[in-house]
């Protein structure tokens, strides 16, 4: 009898929890801004920290220290829903960062170090130093643990996804037309072996024009010289 009563109480508790979970899960996609005073009061009150702003530390000890954090955090509406936060440095500048969870950023950090080495080699080689645009744009990557970290926000940039999305929406083209083509070739795509997935992908690729980005670069350039410069920088 006691076991039956305990099971019944557990089931009622689980029903309450699941009801709350469904409500929160339904409202979550609509949540685009978080007030820091509610999610992390300690960061709101933090002032003039000894910690350096990620990406500003130098070997000689020079660094901009964190003076304070921004009052709100913006939620990016992508799959992992990362957060964009701002920090005010001791140098008076405002630094933007992307807080990413459920990802190991240690490999990204190593990639940025590799890009730094590549830039140093390009700058020292006489065949490439004459072309000032030959460098890899870097940004700060600071792992905080094995599954989260902060990435420096690069301002005045568009993602490839945003460029292609705007181009296709203006022309009434379905955004995921390639994915739909893949499903037409193989409705059970997710259950296929890797070699079969590659075959389906290549078949869909052959049916796609693949000129979206090239046309975007042309349409967003004010004149031919700007188009050539952007094309050179991209390639």
Tab-separated table of C-alpha atoms in Angstrom:
chain	number	residue	atom	x	y	z
A	1	UNK	CA	0.000	0.000	0.000
A	2	UNK	CA	2.814	2.431	0.922
A	3	UNK	CA	4.620	1.606	-2.319
A	4	UNK	CA	1.455	2.310	-4.305
A	5	UNK	CA	0.962	5.663	-2.562
A	6	UNK	CA	4.598	6.606	-3.231
A	7	UNK	CA	4.262	5.705	-6.908
A	8	UNK	CA	1.095	7.757	-7.204
A	9	UNK	CA	2.767	10.779	-5.579
A	10	UNK	CA	5.745	10.400	-7.899
A	11	UNK	CA	3.483	10.277	-10.944
A	12	UNK	CA	1.636	13.433	-9.815
A	13	UNK	CA	4.958	15.220	-9.265
A	14	UNK	CA	6.158	14.120	-12.689
A	15	UNK	CA	2.918	15.395	-14.303
A	16	UNK	CA	3.416	18.803	-12.654
A	17	UNK	CA	7.044	18.939	-13.746
A	18	UNK	CA	6.200	17.960	-17.336
A	19	UNK	CA	3.442	20.597	-17.505
A	20	UNK	CA	5.883	23.298	-16.410
A	21	UNK	CA	8.511	21.963	-18.820
A	22	UNK	CA	6.147	22.144	-21.790
A	23	UNK	CA	5.179	25.716	-20.952
A	24	UNK	CA	8.806	26.808	-20.625
A	25	UNK	CA	9.816	24.922	-23.763
A	26	UNK	CA	7.003	26.591	-25.703
A	27	UNK	CA	8.026	30.084	-24.569
A	28	UNK	CA	11.766	29.512	-25.007
A	29	UNK	CA	11.936	30.260	-28.774
A	30	UNK	CA	10.271	33.626	-28.130
A	31	UNK	CA	12.877	34.595	-25.528
A	32	UNK	CA	15.409	36.851	-27.262
A	33	UNK	CA	16.689	38.989	-24.372
A	34	UNK	CA	17.766	38.104	-20.845
A	35	UNK	CA	18.188	40.704	-18.122
A	36	UNK	CA	21.452	40.045	-16.335
A	37	UNK	CA	20.077	41.156	-12.974
A	38	UNK	CA	17.778	38.129	-13.035
A	39	UNK	CA	20.040	35.444	-14.526
A	40	UNK	CA	23.302	36.507	-12.834
A	41	UNK	CA	23.062	39.267	-10.210
A	42	UNK	CA	26.745	38.776	-9.337
A	43	UNK	CA	27.864	39.850	-12.809
A	44	UNK	CA	25.660	42.960	-12.705
A	45	UNK	CA	27.279	44.208	-9.508
A	46	UNK	CA	30.831	43.223	-10.532
A	47	UNK	CA	33.045	46.288	-11.037
A	48	UNK	CA	36.715	46.870	-11.908
A	49	UNK	CA	37.784	43.236	-11.950
A	50	UNK	CA	41.379	42.038	-12.163
A	51	UNK	CA	40.369	39.724	-15.011
A	52	UNK	CA	41.452	40.748	-18.480
A	53	UNK	CA	38.914	41.158	-21.236
A	54	UNK	CA	39.220	37.924	-23.289
A	55	UNK	CA	41.558	38.398	-26.215
A	56	UNK	CA	43.277	41.547	-24.924
A	57	UNK	CA	46.009	39.920	-22.825
A	58	UNK	CA	49.562	40.358	-24.098
A	59	UNK	CA	52.790	38.660	-23.113
A	60	UNK	CA	54.205	41.950	-21.812
A	61	UNK	CA	51.361	42.107	-19.292
A	62	UNK	CA	49.340	44.765	-21.048
A	63	UNK	CA	45.606	44.054	-21.078
A	64	UNK	CA	42.264	45.774	-20.783
A	65	UNK	CA	40.583	44.622	-17.601
A	66	UNK	CA	36.866	44.043	-17.185
A	67	UNK	CA	35.271	47.179	-15.731
A	68	UNK	CA	31.677	45.935	-15.856
A	69	UNK	CA	29.234	43.772	-17.800
A	70	UNK	CA	26.341	44.873	-19.977
A	71	UNK	CA	22.896	44.933	-18.379
A	72	UNK	CA	21.260	42.566	-20.862
A	73	UNK	CA	22.153	39.459	-22.833
A	74	UNK	CA	20.753	38.799	-26.310
A	75	UNK	CA	19.808	35.251	-27.312
A	76	UNK	CA	20.785	34.281	-30.860
A	77	UNK	CA	17.989	32.266	-32.470
A	78	UNK	CA	20.131	29.440	-33.819
A	79	UNK	CA	20.178	25.747	-32.910
A	80	UNK	CA	22.312	26.032	-29.754
A	81	UNK	CA	20.860	29.472	-28.841
A	82	UNK	CA	24.141	31.149	-27.833
A	83	UNK	CA	24.108	34.434	-25.917
A	84	UNK	CA	25.639	37.729	-26.963
A	85	UNK	CA	26.990	39.723	-24.040
A	86	UNK	CA	28.961	42.950	-23.694
A	87	UNK	CA	31.855	43.916	-21.450
A	88	UNK	CA	33.178	47.391	-20.762
A	89	UNK	CA	36.964	47.406	-20.559
A	90	UNK	CA	39.214	49.532	-18.398
A	91	UNK	CA	40.287	51.265	-21.606
A	92	UNK	CA	36.766	52.629	-22.067
A	93	UNK	CA	35.939	50.404	-25.028
A	94	UNK	CA	32.974	48.040	-25.214
A	95	UNK	CA	33.727	44.455	-26.235
A	96	UNK	CA	31.132	42.042	-27.553
A	97	UNK	CA	31.281	38.282	-27.059
A	98	UNK	CA	29.264	35.217	-27.912
A	99	UNK	CA	28.731	32.847	-25.002
A	100	UNK	CA	28.472	29.331	-26.420
A	101	UNK	CA	27.406	26.231	-24.515
A	102	UNK	CA	27.407	22.526	-25.363
A	103	UNK	CA	30.531	23.000	-27.507
A	104	UNK	CA	34.229	22.383	-26.927
A	105	UNK	CA	36.038	25.537	-28.044
A	106	UNK	CA	39.551	24.295	-27.341
A	107	UNK	CA	40.032	23.234	-30.965
A	108	UNK	CA	38.742	26.631	-32.126
A	109	UNK	CA	41.337	28.268	-29.890
A	110	UNK	CA	44.091	26.169	-31.487
A	111	UNK	CA	42.777	27.124	-34.939
A	112	UNK	CA	43.105	30.828	-34.071
A	113	UNK	CA	46.680	30.220	-32.921
A	114	UNK	CA	47.390	28.495	-36.238
A	115	UNK	CA	45.913	31.454	-38.117
A	116	UNK	CA	48.193	33.767	-36.146
A	117	UNK	CA	51.196	31.759	-37.290
A	118	UNK	CA	49.931	31.843	-40.880
A	119	UNK	CA	49.548	35.630	-40.706
A	120	UNK	CA	53.093	36.000	-39.374
A	121	UNK	CA	54.445	33.899	-42.252
A	122	UNK	CA	52.448	35.860	-44.816
A	123	UNK	CA	53.710	39.157	-43.402
A	124	UNK	CA	57.360	38.041	-43.557
A	125	UNK	CA	57.291	36.499	-47.023
A	126	UNK	CA	58.314	39.058	-49.649
A	127	UNK	CA	55.934	37.487	-52.168
A	128	UNK	CA	52.890	38.110	-49.988
A	129	UNK	CA	53.784	41.088	-47.771
A	130	UNK	CA	53.214	43.451	-50.703
A	131	UNK	CA	49.527	42.500	-50.644
A	132	UNK	CA	48.164	43.898	-47.406
A	133	UNK	CA	44.874	42.037	-47.754
A	134	UNK	CA	46.514	38.602	-47.511
A	135	UNK	CA	45.766	37.683	-43.925
A	136	UNK	CA	43.280	35.612	-41.958
A	137	UNK	CA	40.825	37.592	-39.822
A	138	UNK	CA	41.152	36.353	-36.247
A	139	UNK	CA	38.948	36.761	-33.186
A	140	UNK	CA	39.282	35.875	-29.531
A	141	UNK	CA	38.328	32.340	-28.495
A	142	UNK	CA	38.419	31.655	-24.742
A	143	UNK	CA	37.318	28.205	-23.513
A	144	UNK	CA	35.834	28.349	-20.016
A	145	UNK	CA	35.429	24.587	-19.650
A	146	UNK	CA	35.299	21.496	-21.847
A	147	UNK	CA	31.801	22.372	-23.076
A	148	UNK	CA	31.463	26.158	-23.012
A	149	UNK	CA	33.383	29.328	-23.726
A	150	UNK	CA	33.259	32.832	-25.181
A	151	UNK	CA	34.011	33.891	-28.746
A	152	UNK	CA	34.883	37.438	-29.738
A	153	UNK	CA	32.103	39.218	-31.627
A	154	UNK	CA	33.244	40.513	-35.021
A	155	UNK	CA	31.177	43.657	-35.794
A	156	UNK	CA	29.844	44.739	-39.182
A	157	UNK	CA	29.837	41.191	-40.572
A	158	UNK	CA	27.201	39.032	-42.214
A	159	UNK	CA	27.011	35.270	-41.994
A	160	UNK	CA	26.879	33.253	-45.201
A	161	UNK	CA	23.525	31.918	-44.055
A	162	UNK	CA	22.094	35.428	-43.667
A	163	UNK	CA	23.371	36.512	-47.091
A	164	UNK	CA	21.908	33.482	-48.861
A	165	UNK	CA	18.667	33.705	-46.864
A	166	UNK	CA	18.058	37.361	-47.779
A	167	UNK	CA	18.946	36.688	-51.422
A	168	UNK	CA	16.521	33.781	-51.697
A	169	UNK	CA	13.694	35.423	-49.761
A	170	UNK	CA	13.814	38.438	-52.085
A	171	UNK	CA	13.385	36.102	-55.064
A	172	UNK	CA	10.792	33.762	-53.495
A	173	UNK	CA	13.249	30.859	-53.475
A	174	UNK	CA	12.810	28.219	-50.770
A	175	UNK	CA	15.687	28.560	-48.319
A	176	UNK	CA	16.276	24.835	-47.833
A	177	UNK	CA	15.624	23.779	-51.429
A	178	UNK	CA	18.763	21.610	-51.460
A	179	UNK	CA	17.649	19.745	-48.365
A	180	UNK	CA	14.242	19.121	-49.908
A	181	UNK	CA	15.944	17.788	-53.020
A	182	UNK	CA	17.950	15.381	-50.866
A	183	UNK	CA	14.760	14.139	-49.213
A	184	UNK	CA	13.210	13.598	-52.635
A	185	UNK	CA	16.150	11.386	-53.585
A	186	UNK	CA	16.105	9.577	-50.230
A	187	UNK	CA	13.142	10.112	-47.841
A	188	UNK	CA	14.951	8.014	-45.181
A	189	UNK	CA	18.152	10.072	-45.473
A	190	UNK	CA	18.898	10.073	-41.728
A	191	UNK	CA	18.974	6.245	-41.672
A	192	UNK	CA	21.400	5.858	-44.600
A	193	UNK	CA	25.027	4.818	-44.322
A	194	UNK	CA	27.689	7.495	-44.691
A	195	UNK	CA	28.600	6.505	-48.263
A	196	UNK	CA	24.926	6.625	-49.253
A	197	UNK	CA	24.500	10.061	-47.649
A	198	UNK	CA	27.458	11.348	-49.648
A	199	UNK	CA	25.917	9.980	-52.840
A	200	UNK	CA	22.579	11.680	-52.132
A	201	UNK	CA	24.335	14.915	-51.238
A	202	UNK	CA	26.327	14.909	-54.483
A	203	UNK	CA	23.147	14.222	-56.475
A	204	UNK	CA	21.399	17.181	-54.829
A	205	UNK	CA	24.500	19.307	-55.384
A	206	UNK	CA	24.423	18.516	-59.095
A	207	UNK	CA	20.821	19.781	-59.288
A	208	UNK	CA	21.637	23.067	-57.498
A	209	UNK	CA	22.831	26.160	-59.332
A	210	UNK	CA	25.151	27.174	-56.503
A	211	UNK	CA	25.468	30.798	-57.635
A	212	UNK	CA	23.781	32.506	-54.665
A	213	UNK	CA	26.906	33.790	-52.935
A	214	UNK	CA	28.532	34.904	-56.196
A	215	UNK	CA	25.429	36.919	-57.079
A	216	UNK	CA	25.251	38.395	-53.568
A	217	UNK	CA	28.847	39.649	-53.834
A	218	UNK	CA	28.021	41.264	-57.178
A	219	UNK	CA	24.738	42.838	-56.060
A	220	UNK	CA	26.154	44.233	-52.802
A	221	UNK	CA	29.124	45.893	-54.524
A	222	UNK	CA	28.736	49.552	-55.506
A	223	UNK	CA	31.098	49.240	-58.482
A	224	UNK	CA	33.284	46.700	-60.242
A	225	UNK	CA	36.462	47.580	-58.322
A	226	UNK	CA	34.731	46.941	-55.011
A	227	UNK	CA	33.383	43.652	-56.354
A	228	UNK	CA	36.877	42.566	-57.432
A	229	UNK	CA	38.329	43.515	-54.049
A	230	UNK	CA	35.645	41.593	-52.155
A	231	UNK	CA	35.998	38.603	-54.429
A	232	UNK	CA	39.777	38.616	-53.935
A	233	UNK	CA	39.426	38.889	-50.165
A	234	UNK	CA	36.922	36.040	-50.074
A	235	UNK	CA	38.932	33.659	-52.217
